[in-house]
Amino acid sequence: MNLFNKPIVSLQEKATDIRMHFPATSWIVFVSLVSAIAALLQSAGGTIPVAGMCISPFSTLPVIVMTLISLLYGLYTYTLTIILLVIIQPAEVLIFTFTTGMLGIGLGLGFNKLKRRLFIALSGCIFLFFGMCIMLYGLSFPLFGADFPYSRNSILLPGLFLFSLAYSFGWTELTLLILKKRWNIK
């Protein structure tokens, strides 16, 4: 993995081709279906005891793909998934809103607007980092449990940033791998 390689030049072209291939009414239905899939994947964390924690991070992928195709469709997917989670699994709403969904929007924007893997991963990292900071310090949501010290003077913020960066790099590579296979891009 070379951080400064262009991921795929034709990725934006392929997204544009897919967007232009279907009429607007088809996209409304498709956004609804993808949002339902994302909501089900995210709700697995609260529904299935152990395996659900491994399944729920995959709710990022539908948001990434829809944001890559169109920023508007990505935002629709993000918003509709939040609404569905309020109905299906209210305990997962904050987690999706400020972590999983924010990462999807950030990486989708990165894939759509930026050319280098490093910058794509950094865009996702920034969205995820600020989402986690809002949860920790704005909403006082205990991300790591109630017994974990959440002082602003500790090593927590650099640790969160490094985790966000590593997690975003992982999602960048996984998304590229899936899109290469699914969209038949060489």
CSV table of C-alpha atoms in Angstrom, one decimal:
chain,number,residue,atom,x,y,z
A,1,MET,CA,0.0,0.0,0.0
A,2,ASN,CA,1.5,3.3,-1.1
A,3,LEU,CA,0.0,6.2,0.7
A,4,PHE,CA,0.5,8.6,-2.1
A,5,ASN,CA,-0.8,6.4,-4.9
A,6,LYS,CA,-4.0,7.5,-6.6
A,7,PRO,CA,-6.5,4.8,-5.7
A,8,ILE,CA,-8.3,4.5,-9.0
A,9,VAL,CA,-8.7,7.4,-11.5
A,10,SER,CA,-11.8,5.8,-13.0
A,11,LEU,CA,-13.5,5.5,-9.6
A,12,GLN,CA,-15.2,8.9,-9.9
A,13,GLU,CA,-16.0,8.2,-13.6
A,14,LYS,CA,-17.6,4.9,-12.7
A,15,ALA,CA,-19.7,6.6,-9.9
A,16,THR,CA,-20.9,9.2,-12.4
A,17,ASP,CA,-21.8,6.4,-14.9
A,18,ILE,CA,-23.8,4.6,-12.3
A,19,ARG,CA,-25.5,7.8,-11.2
A,20,MET,CA,-26.5,8.7,-14.7
A,21,HIS,CA,-27.6,5.2,-15.6
A,22,PHE,CA,-30.8,5.2,-13.4
A,23,PRO,CA,-33.6,7.8,-13.1
A,24,ALA,CA,-34.2,9.8,-9.9
A,25,THR,CA,-37.1,7.6,-8.8
A,26,SER,CA,-34.9,4.5,-8.9
A,27,TRP,CA,-32.4,6.3,-6.7
A,28,ILE,CA,-35.0,7.1,-4.1
A,29,VAL,CA,-35.8,3.4,-3.8
A,30,PHE,CA,-32.2,2.5,-3.8
A,31,VAL,CA,-31.3,5.0,-1.0
A,32,SER,CA,-34.2,3.5,1.0
A,33,LEU,CA,-32.9,-0.1,0.6
A,34,VAL,CA,-29.3,0.8,1.3
A,35,SER,CA,-30.4,2.8,4.4
A,36,ALA,CA,-32.4,-0.2,5.6
A,37,ILE,CA,-29.3,-2.5,5.1
A,38,ALA,CA,-27.1,0.0,7.0
A,39,ALA,CA,-29.6,0.3,9.9
A,40,LEU,CA,-29.8,-3.5,10.1
A,41,LEU,CA,-26.1,-3.8,10.1
A,42,GLN,CA,-25.7,-1.1,12.8
A,43,SER,CA,-28.5,-2.6,15.0
A,44,ALA,CA,-26.7,-6.0,15.0
A,45,GLY,CA,-24.4,-4.6,17.7
A,46,GLY,CA,-27.2,-4.3,20.2
A,47,THR,CA,-29.2,-7.3,19.0
A,48,ILE,CA,-26.7,-10.2,18.5
A,49,PRO,CA,-24.6,-10.6,21.6
A,50,VAL,CA,-21.0,-11.1,20.5
A,51,ALA,CA,-21.0,-11.4,16.7
A,52,GLY,CA,-23.1,-8.2,16.4
A,53,MET,CA,-20.1,-6.1,17.5
A,54,CYS,CA,-18.2,-7.5,14.5
A,55,ILE,CA,-21.1,-6.9,12.1
A,56,SER,CA,-22.1,-3.4,13.1
A,57,PRO,CA,-19.0,-1.6,11.7
A,58,PHE,CA,-20.0,-2.7,8.2
A,59,SER,CA,-22.8,-0.2,8.3
A,60,THR,CA,-20.1,2.3,7.2
A,61,LEU,CA,-19.9,0.8,3.7
A,62,PRO,CA,-23.4,1.7,2.4
A,63,VAL,CA,-22.8,5.3,3.5
A,64,ILE,CA,-19.4,5.4,1.8
A,65,VAL,CA,-20.7,4.0,-1.5
A,66,MET,CA,-23.8,6.2,-1.6
A,67,THR,CA,-21.7,9.3,-0.8
A,68,LEU,CA,-19.2,8.3,-3.5
A,69,ILE,CA,-22.0,8.1,-6.0
A,70,SER,CA,-23.5,11.4,-4.9
A,71,LEU,CA,-23.1,13.6,-1.8
A,72,LEU,CA,-26.8,14.2,-1.7
A,73,TYR,CA,-27.6,10.4,-1.8
A,74,GLY,CA,-25.0,9.9,0.9
A,75,LEU,CA,-26.6,12.5,3.1
A,76,TYR,CA,-30.0,11.0,2.5
A,77,THR,CA,-28.7,7.5,3.4
A,78,TYR,CA,-27.1,8.9,6.5
A,79,THR,CA,-30.3,10.7,7.6
A,80,LEU,CA,-32.7,7.9,6.8
A,81,THR,CA,-30.4,5.3,8.6
A,82,ILE,CA,-30.6,7.5,11.7
A,83,ILE,CA,-34.4,7.7,11.5
A,84,LEU,CA,-34.6,3.9,11.0
A,85,LEU,CA,-32.3,3.3,14.0
A,86,VAL,CA,-34.5,5.5,16.2
A,87,ILE,CA,-37.3,3.0,15.4
A,88,ILE,CA,-35.3,-0.3,15.3
A,89,GLN,CA,-32.5,0.1,17.9
A,90,PRO,CA,-32.5,3.5,19.7
A,91,ALA,CA,-29.3,2.5,21.7
A,92,GLU,CA,-27.3,2.6,18.5
A,93,VAL,CA,-28.4,6.0,17.2
A,94,LEU,CA,-25.6,8.0,18.9
A,95,ILE,CA,-23.0,5.5,17.8
A,96,PHE,CA,-24.0,5.6,14.2
A,97,THR,CA,-24.6,9.3,14.1
A,98,PHE,CA,-21.2,10.4,15.4
A,99,THR,CA,-18.9,7.5,14.5
A,100,THR,CA,-19.9,5.0,11.9
A,101,GLY,CA,-22.0,7.3,9.8
A,102,MET,CA,-19.6,10.2,10.1
A,103,LEU,CA,-16.7,8.0,8.9
A,104,GLY,CA,-18.8,6.9,5.9
A,105,ILE,CA,-19.6,10.5,4.9
A,106,GLY,CA,-15.9,11.5,5.4
A,107,LEU,CA,-14.5,8.7,3.3
A,108,GLY,CA,-17.2,9.0,0.6
A,109,LEU,CA,-16.3,12.7,0.3
A,110,GLY,CA,-12.7,11.8,0.2
A,111,PHE,CA,-13.2,9.2,-2.5
A,112,ASN,CA,-15.3,11.7,-4.5
A,113,LYS,CA,-13.1,14.8,-4.2
A,114,LEU,CA,-9.6,13.8,-3.4
A,115,LYS,CA,-7.0,11.9,-5.4
A,116,ARG,CA,-4.5,10.3,-3.0
A,117,ARG,CA,-5.1,7.6,-0.5
A,118,LEU,CA,-3.5,9.5,2.3
A,119,PHE,CA,-5.8,12.4,1.9
A,120,ILE,CA,-8.9,10.2,1.5
A,121,ALA,CA,-8.0,8.4,4.8
A,122,LEU,CA,-7.3,11.8,6.5
A,123,SER,CA,-10.8,13.0,5.5
A,124,GLY,CA,-12.4,10.0,7.1
A,125,CYS,CA,-10.1,10.4,10.1
A,126,ILE,CA,-11.1,14.0,10.7
A,127,PHE,CA,-14.8,13.2,10.5
A,128,LEU,CA,-14.5,10.2,12.8
A,129,PHE,CA,-12.2,12.1,15.3
A,130,PHE,CA,-14.6,15.0,15.6
A,131,GLY,CA,-17.6,12.7,15.9
A,132,MET,CA,-15.9,10.9,18.8
A,133,CYS,CA,-14.9,14.2,20.5
A,134,ILE,CA,-18.5,15.4,20.2
A,135,MET,CA,-19.7,12.2,21.9
A,136,LEU,CA,-17.0,12.2,24.6
A,137,TYR,CA,-16.9,15.9,25.5
A,138,GLY,CA,-20.1,17.4,24.1
A,139,LEU,CA,-22.6,14.7,25.1
A,140,SER,CA,-20.5,13.1,27.9
A,141,PHE,CA,-21.2,9.7,26.3
A,142,PRO,CA,-18.8,7.0,27.8
A,143,LEU,CA,-17.3,5.5,24.6
A,144,PHE,CA,-15.0,3.2,26.5
A,145,GLY,CA,-17.1,2.5,29.6
A,146,ALA,CA,-18.1,4.4,32.7
A,147,ASP,CA,-14.8,3.7,34.6
A,148,PHE,CA,-12.5,5.2,31.9
A,149,PRO,CA,-11.1,8.6,32.8
A,150,TYR,CA,-12.0,11.2,30.2
A,151,SER,CA,-9.9,14.2,31.0
A,152,ARG,CA,-8.9,16.6,28.2
A,153,ASN,CA,-5.3,16.8,29.5
A,154,SER,CA,-4.5,13.2,29.1
A,155,ILE,CA,-3.2,11.2,26.2
A,156,LEU,CA,-6.7,10.4,25.1
A,157,LEU,CA,-7.0,12.9,22.3
A,158,PRO,CA,-3.8,11.9,20.5
A,159,GLY,CA,-4.8,8.3,21.0
A,160,LEU,CA,-8.2,8.9,19.5
A,161,PHE,CA,-6.7,10.7,16.6
A,162,LEU,CA,-4.2,7.8,15.9
A,163,PHE,CA,-7.0,5.3,16.2
A,164,SER,CA,-9.2,7.3,13.9
A,165,LEU,CA,-6.4,7.5,11.4
A,166,ALA,CA,-5.6,3.7,11.5
A,167,TYR,CA,-9.3,2.8,11.3
A,168,SER,CA,-9.9,5.2,8.4
A,169,PHE,CA,-6.9,3.7,6.5
A,170,GLY,CA,-8.4,0.3,7.1
A,171,TRP,CA,-11.7,1.4,5.7
A,172,THR,CA,-10.0,3.1,2.7
A,173,GLU,CA,-8.3,-0.1,1.7
A,174,LEU,CA,-11.3,-2.3,2.3
A,175,THR,CA,-13.5,0.0,0.3
A,176,LEU,CA,-11.1,0.1,-2.6
A,177,LEU,CA,-10.9,-3.7,-2.5
A,178,ILE,CA,-14.6,-4.1,-2.6
A,179,LEU,CA,-15.2,-1.5,-5.2
A,180,LYS,CA,-12.5,-2.9,-7.5
A,181,LYS,CA,-14.2,-6.3,-7.4
A,182,ARG,CA,-17.8,-5.1,-7.5
A,183,TRP,CA,-17.4,-2.4,-10.1
A,184,ASN,CA,-15.0,-4.4,-12.2
A,185,ILE,CA,-12.3,-1.8,-12.0
A,186,LYS,CA,-8.8,-2.8,-12.8
